[in-house]
């Protein structure tokens, strides 16, 4: 028989798993030598003070990460949004913000069953992938006309 012991700290109220599938329509920014374009995207996700990142995918405007990020949610984290930010990785300079999106933890949290702490088996609205439009980088030197999106799903 398999038994699980998941012990949360006293201030933790649950766990959120974010599946970061990919992004689409990222901008073509000039490379450092201005001889072409370069985009090496990665996603940085934060819930409260906890921050996690996906791997960097080199030279892609429509990257696919297919990564799972697990977060322990504390009571105070319920008051702040989950922040998903896509950055362009740079070897020699700061990483550049491509765009960001915010989602509310409580909007995406599935409700537990009335008699158990388990989620129902059928969670189509939560388990389906969602496309979220990114708010673009406000820096005028990084302006672009594309409409980048991030594809993810969230399970709590």
XYZ file of N, CA and C in Angstrom:
468
model
N 0.846 -1.176 0.000
C 0.000 0.000 0.000
C 0.893 1.241 0.000
N 0.543 2.186 -0.813
C 1.291 3.433 -0.912
C 0.610 4.471 -0.039
N 1.396 5.160 0.756
C 0.826 6.248 1.562
C 1.630 7.512 1.298
N 0.930 8.602 1.371
C 1.564 9.892 1.128
C 1.453 10.741 2.374
N 2.518 11.451 2.667
C 2.493 12.372 3.788
C 2.940 13.731 3.261
N 1.973 14.575 2.981
C 2.282 15.916 2.490
C 2.082 16.878 3.645
N 3.174 17.325 4.211
C 3.091 18.223 5.359
C 3.327 19.656 4.900
N 2.332 20.480 5.094
C 2.469 21.898 4.775
C 2.860 22.657 6.029
N 3.605 23.704 5.849
C 3.923 24.569 6.980
C 2.643 25.241 7.450
N 2.615 25.722 8.697
C 1.370 26.287 9.242
C 0.778 27.434 8.430
N 1.619 28.246 7.785
C 1.072 29.378 7.033
C 0.729 29.022 5.586
N 0.987 27.782 5.170
C 0.661 27.354 3.808
C -0.787 26.895 3.734
N -1.462 27.293 2.656
C -2.867 26.915 2.486
C -3.057 25.937 1.327
N -2.031 25.694 0.550
C -2.176 24.755 -0.552
C -1.009 24.786 -1.505
N -1.184 24.051 -2.584
C -0.154 23.931 -3.615
C -0.774 24.296 -4.955
N -0.044 25.037 -5.756
C -0.467 25.361 -7.119
C 0.581 24.791 -8.067
N 0.104 24.076 -9.076
C 0.981 23.565 -10.119
C 0.640 24.309 -11.404
N 1.624 24.971 -11.965
C 1.457 25.667 -13.245
C 2.182 24.868 -14.322
N 1.460 24.531 -15.367
C 2.051 23.884 -16.528
C 2.254 24.974 -17.576
N 3.488 25.305 -17.841
C 3.797 26.312 -18.859
C 4.024 25.565 -20.167
N 3.081 25.710 -21.088
C 3.195 24.997 -22.365
C 4.099 25.757 -23.332
N 3.753 27.000 -23.637
C 4.557 27.736 -24.605
C 4.096 29.166 -24.763
N 4.622 29.812 -25.775
C 4.248 31.191 -26.097
C 4.185 31.305 -27.611
N 3.470 32.310 -28.068
C 3.335 32.527 -29.510
C 3.530 34.000 -29.840
N 4.011 34.238 -31.032
C 4.099 35.573 -31.616
C 5.011 36.528 -30.836
N 6.138 36.011 -30.359
C 7.092 36.878 -29.667
C 7.772 37.790 -30.688
N 8.241 38.951 -30.255
C 8.820 39.919 -31.203
C 10.218 39.518 -31.688
N 10.568 40.012 -32.857
C 11.920 39.848 -33.396
C 12.723 41.082 -33.010
N 13.515 40.963 -31.956
C 14.335 42.092 -31.531
C 15.717 41.975 -32.149
N 16.328 43.107 -32.497
C 17.666 43.061 -33.105
C 18.677 42.419 -32.152
N 19.599 41.671 -32.746
C 20.651 41.094 -31.913
C 21.664 42.170 -31.536
N 22.651 41.784 -30.743
C 23.590 42.765 -30.201
C 24.372 43.493 -31.298
N 24.668 42.806 -32.382
C 25.443 43.428 -33.462
C 24.555 44.086 -34.517
N 23.236 44.001 -34.321
C 22.247 44.592 -35.229
C 22.327 44.010 -36.646
N 22.787 42.769 -36.749
C 22.884 42.117 -38.058
C 21.708 41.189 -38.327
N 20.865 41.008 -37.372
C 19.708 40.115 -37.500
C 18.869 40.221 -36.239
N 18.036 39.230 -35.997
C 17.204 39.248 -34.800
C 17.613 38.109 -33.877
N 17.214 38.245 -32.641
C 17.483 37.199 -31.666
C 16.376 37.203 -30.629
N 15.927 36.037 -30.239
C 14.956 35.900 -29.157
C 15.245 34.570 -28.479
N 15.670 34.648 -27.222
C 15.963 33.468 -26.411
C 15.051 33.514 -25.187
N 13.779 33.141 -25.350
C 12.802 33.366 -24.285
C 12.848 32.347 -23.150
N 12.453 32.831 -21.985
C 12.175 31.978 -20.834
C 11.086 32.660 -20.031
N 10.403 31.888 -19.193
C 9.306 32.409 -18.383
C 9.735 32.431 -16.929
N 9.443 33.535 -16.264
C 9.669 33.656 -14.827
C 8.287 33.803 -14.186
N 7.968 32.904 -13.247
C 6.664 32.901 -12.583
C 6.878 33.200 -11.114
N 6.050 34.107 -10.576
C 6.152 34.401 -9.145
C 4.775 34.353 -8.504
N 4.752 33.722 -7.344
C 3.574 33.727 -6.479
C 4.082 34.223 -5.134
N 3.702 35.435 -4.780
C 4.238 36.030 -3.558
C 5.739 36.197 -3.689
N 6.483 35.657 -2.727
C 7.944 35.778 -2.743
C 8.624 34.625 -3.467
N 7.872 33.589 -3.802
C 8.453 32.426 -4.469
C 8.522 32.672 -5.980
N 9.709 32.495 -6.551
C 9.929 32.754 -7.981
C 10.598 31.532 -8.607
N 10.065 31.105 -9.751
C 10.652 29.977 -10.480
C 10.704 30.329 -11.960
N 11.615 29.678 -12.674
C 11.801 29.967 -14.099
C 11.811 28.689 -14.921
N 11.449 28.838 -16.188
C 11.589 27.743 -17.140
C 12.998 27.792 -17.713
N 13.306 26.826 -18.532
C 14.600 26.850 -19.218
C 14.554 27.874 -20.356
N 15.708 28.292 -20.805
C 15.827 29.216 -21.939
C 15.755 28.391 -23.220
N 14.948 28.854 -24.160
C 14.880 28.211 -25.473
C 15.489 29.181 -26.481
N 16.540 28.741 -27.129
C 17.311 29.624 -28.005
C 16.638 29.832 -29.357
N 16.624 31.087 -29.808
C 16.235 31.484 -31.170
C 14.836 31.028 -31.576
N 13.836 31.261 -30.722
C 12.462 30.852 -31.043
C 11.484 31.989 -30.787
N 10.569 32.201 -31.733
C 9.498 33.186 -31.563
C 8.211 32.526 -31.074
N 8.126 31.202 -31.213
C 6.984 30.425 -30.725
C 7.512 29.256 -29.893
N 8.131 29.544 -28.742
C 8.776 28.488 -27.960
C 7.764 27.550 -27.302
N 8.197 26.313 -27.079
C 7.412 25.333 -26.329
C 8.295 24.832 -25.190
N 7.845 25.069 -23.959
C 8.602 24.638 -22.788
C 8.088 23.313 -22.241
N 6.782 23.164 -22.138
C 6.173 21.986 -21.516
C 6.821 21.687 -20.167
N 6.815 22.691 -19.300
C 7.400 22.537 -17.969
C 6.344 22.708 -16.891
N 6.560 22.025 -15.797
C 5.654 22.065 -14.648
C 6.372 22.771 -13.500
N 5.730 23.798 -12.946
C 6.302 24.539 -11.819
C 5.359 24.396 -10.629
N 5.884 23.978 -9.502
C 5.084 23.740 -8.303
C 5.365 24.823 -7.268
N 4.296 25.388 -6.719
C 4.413 26.464 -5.737
C 3.631 26.117 -4.477
N 4.209 26.411 -3.325
C 3.485 26.343 -2.057
C 2.851 27.711 -1.833
N 1.545 27.726 -1.654
C 0.816 28.986 -1.515
C 0.555 29.261 -0.042
N 0.926 30.451 0.384
C 0.667 30.882 1.758
C -0.586 31.750 1.787
N -1.105 31.967 2.952
C -2.333 32.749 3.096
C -2.189 34.131 2.456
N -1.067 34.811 2.682
C -0.892 36.158 2.122
C -0.735 36.136 0.599
N -0.363 34.980 0.022
C -0.233 34.882 -1.433
C -1.582 34.926 -2.134
N -2.656 34.647 -1.410
C -3.991 34.684 -2.003
C -4.408 36.106 -2.352
N -3.739 37.087 -1.768
C -4.088 38.492 -1.999
C -3.347 39.104 -3.187
N -2.321 38.422 -3.686
C -1.535 38.963 -4.805
C -1.673 38.041 -6.016
N -1.573 38.586 -7.216
C -1.733 37.746 -8.408
C -0.494 36.897 -8.695
N -0.728 35.807 -9.422
C 0.379 35.033 -9.981
C 0.897 35.853 -11.159
N 2.190 36.037 -11.208
C 2.778 36.868 -12.262
C 3.596 35.981 -13.202
N 3.236 36.013 -14.482
C 3.960 35.274 -15.512
C 4.643 36.296 -16.410
N 5.953 36.247 -16.484
C 6.701 37.213 -17.298
C 7.606 36.459 -18.262
N 7.581 36.873 -19.509
C 8.495 36.296 -20.496
C 9.646 37.270 -20.692
N 10.851 36.726 -20.612
C 12.069 37.506 -20.790
C 12.853 36.965 -21.975
N 13.633 37.850 -22.588
C 14.597 37.468 -23.609
C 15.944 37.367 -22.902
N 16.504 36.166 -22.860
C 17.768 35.941 -22.180
C 18.909 36.576 -22.962
N 19.789 37.255 -22.249
C 20.968 37.861 -22.860
C 22.209 37.420 -22.104
N 23.219 37.043 -22.848
C 24.458 36.565 -22.235
C 25.256 37.705 -21.596
N 25.317 38.865 -22.241
C 26.209 39.926 -21.781
C 25.505 41.097 -21.109
N 24.203 41.235 -21.315
C 23.471 42.348 -20.709
C 22.295 41.799 -19.911
N 21.520 42.715 -19.346
C 20.332 42.300 -18.589
C 19.356 41.563 -19.489
N 18.610 40.641 -18.899
C 17.521 40.001 -19.633
C 16.445 41.048 -19.888
N 15.859 41.025 -21.084
C 14.861 42.024 -21.467
C 13.459 41.477 -21.266
N 12.604 42.271 -20.638
C 11.208 41.894 -20.461
C 10.492 41.973 -21.806
N 9.875 40.865 -22.224
C 9.075 40.850 -23.449
C 7.652 41.271 -23.119
N 7.105 40.689 -22.071
C 5.747 41.023 -21.654
C 5.379 40.236 -20.418
N 4.272 40.621 -19.798
C 3.850 39.910 -18.595
C 2.341 39.805 -18.529
N 1.908 38.866 -17.699
C 0.482 38.657 -17.458
C 0.314 38.313 -15.988
N -0.833 38.655 -15.461
C -1.130 38.338 -14.067
C -2.463 37.613 -13.997
N -2.524 36.606 -13.131
C -3.772 35.887 -12.899
C -4.001 35.792 -11.401
N -5.241 35.726 -11.012
C -5.611 35.656 -9.605
C -5.594 34.198 -9.158
N -4.913 33.903 -8.060
C -4.823 32.537 -7.546
C -6.212 31.970 -7.292
N -7.077 32.745 -6.666
C -8.392 32.227 -6.286
C -9.289 31.987 -7.498
N -9.066 32.691 -8.605
C -9.842 32.441 -9.824
C -9.524 31.080 -10.414
N -8.276 30.664 -10.298
C -7.831 29.434 -10.942
C -7.845 28.243 -10.005
N -8.057 28.479 -8.719
C -8.049 27.372 -7.763
C -9.316 26.540 -7.921
N -9.136 25.245 -8.022
C -10.295 24.354 -8.111
C -10.888 24.172 -6.725
N -12.190 24.022 -6.657
C -12.817 23.829 -5.349
C -12.731 22.360 -4.960
N -12.492 22.121 -3.693
C -12.354 20.763 -3.178
C -13.730 20.153 -2.966
N -13.749 18.832 -2.886
C -14.996 18.128 -2.606
C -15.500 18.468 -1.212
N -16.818 18.337 -0.954
C -17.377 18.738 0.335
C -16.942 17.860 1.504
N -16.631 16.587 1.246
C -16.314 15.671 2.344
C -14.846 15.308 2.435
N -14.065 15.709 1.446
C -12.644 15.362 1.450
C -11.834 16.575 1.050
N -10.555 16.437 1.147
C -9.667 17.512 0.695
C -9.204 17.251 -0.731
N -9.897 16.340 -1.424
C -9.510 15.972 -2.778
C -10.315 16.752 -3.799
N -9.719 16.985 -4.934
C -10.412 17.659 -6.029
C -11.228 16.642 -6.810
N -12.314 17.077 -7.429
C -13.082 16.151 -8.260
C -12.247 15.644 -9.431
N -12.606 14.471 -9.943
C -11.844 13.868 -11.030
C -11.953 14.695 -12.309
N -13.120 15.238 -12.587
C -13.344 15.965 -13.832
C -13.181 17.467 -13.603
N -12.057 18.002 -14.032
C -11.789 19.434 -13.887
C -11.482 20.049 -15.246
N -12.387 19.972 -16.209
C -12.032 20.447 -17.553
C -11.684 21.921 -17.617
N -12.352 22.770 -16.849
C -12.071 24.202 -16.942
C -10.697 24.539 -16.388
N -10.225 23.735 -15.454
C -8.919 23.991 -14.860
C -7.818 23.296 -15.651
N -8.110 22.103 -16.158
C -7.071 21.323 -16.817
C -6.866 21.690 -18.280
N -7.783 22.433 -18.877
C -7.587 22.884 -20.249
C -6.490 23.943 -20.278
N -5.755 23.962 -21.377
C -4.754 25.011 -21.529
C -5.441 26.328 -21.852
N -4.897 27.398 -21.340
C -5.444 28.739 -21.535
C -4.397 29.608 -22.211
N -4.843 30.437 -23.154
C -3.967 31.427 -23.784
C -4.222 32.764 -23.121
N -3.173 33.417 -22.696
C -3.292 34.699 -22.020
C -2.442 35.718 -22.767
N -3.054 36.828 -23.131
C -2.357 37.900 -23.835
C -1.392 38.588 -22.875
N -0.188 38.845 -23.338
C 0.815 39.501 -22.500
C 0.714 41.011 -22.625
N 0.885 41.703 -21.505
C 1.033 43.154 -21.517
C 2.449 43.433 -21.987
N 2.592 44.259 -22.990
C 3.898 44.478 -23.605
C 4.822 45.304 -22.719
N 6.097 45.149 -22.962
C 7.125 45.933 -22.291
C 6.889 47.412 -22.603
N 6.781 48.273 -21.576
C 6.509 49.692 -21.820
C 7.698 50.487 -22.365
N 8.877 49.895 -22.393
C 10.073 50.589 -22.873
C 9.933 50.898 -24.370
N 9.955 52.192 -24.766
C 9.777 52.543 -26.182
C 10.847 51.950 -27.097
N 12.032 51.691 -26.571
C 13.081 51.102 -27.409
C 12.794 49.632 -27.707
N 11.850 49.064 -26.988
C 11.477 47.664 -27.185
C 10.063 47.528 -27.751
N 9.581 48.556 -28.434
C 8.220 48.538 -28.986
C 8.117 47.484 -30.092
N 6.951 46.866 -30.204
C 6.701 45.895 -31.263
C 5.210 45.835 -31.563
N 4.878 45.298 -32.736
C 3.480 45.268 -33.174
C 2.837 43.902 -32.986
N 3.577 42.918 -32.628
C 3.028 41.573 -32.450
C 2.131 41.511 -31.212
N 1.373 40.437 -31.099
C 0.500 40.237 -29.932
C 0.884 38.921 -29.253
N 1.908 38.952 -28.418
C 2.387 37.717 -27.806
C 1.403 37.163 -26.770
N 1.326 35.825 -26.732
C 0.494 35.139 -25.745
C 1.316 34.056 -25.072
N 0.883 33.657 -23.885
C 1.476 32.534 -23.177
C 0.377 31.502 -22.966
N 0.728 30.230 -23.130
C -0.223 29.134 -22.969
C 0.155 28.356 -21.714
N -0.818 28.195 -20.815
C -0.552 27.539 -19.536
C -1.829 26.875 -19.034
N -1.669 26.071 -18.003
C -2.817 25.603 -17.226
C -2.402 25.583 -15.774
N -3.379 25.695 -14.922
C -3.121 25.851 -13.494
C -3.967 24.844 -12.731
N -3.342 24.097 -11.837
C -4.055 23.147 -10.989
C -3.658 23.436 -9.556
N -4.634 23.514 -8.682
C -4.312 23.763 -7.270
C -4.768 22.602 -6.427
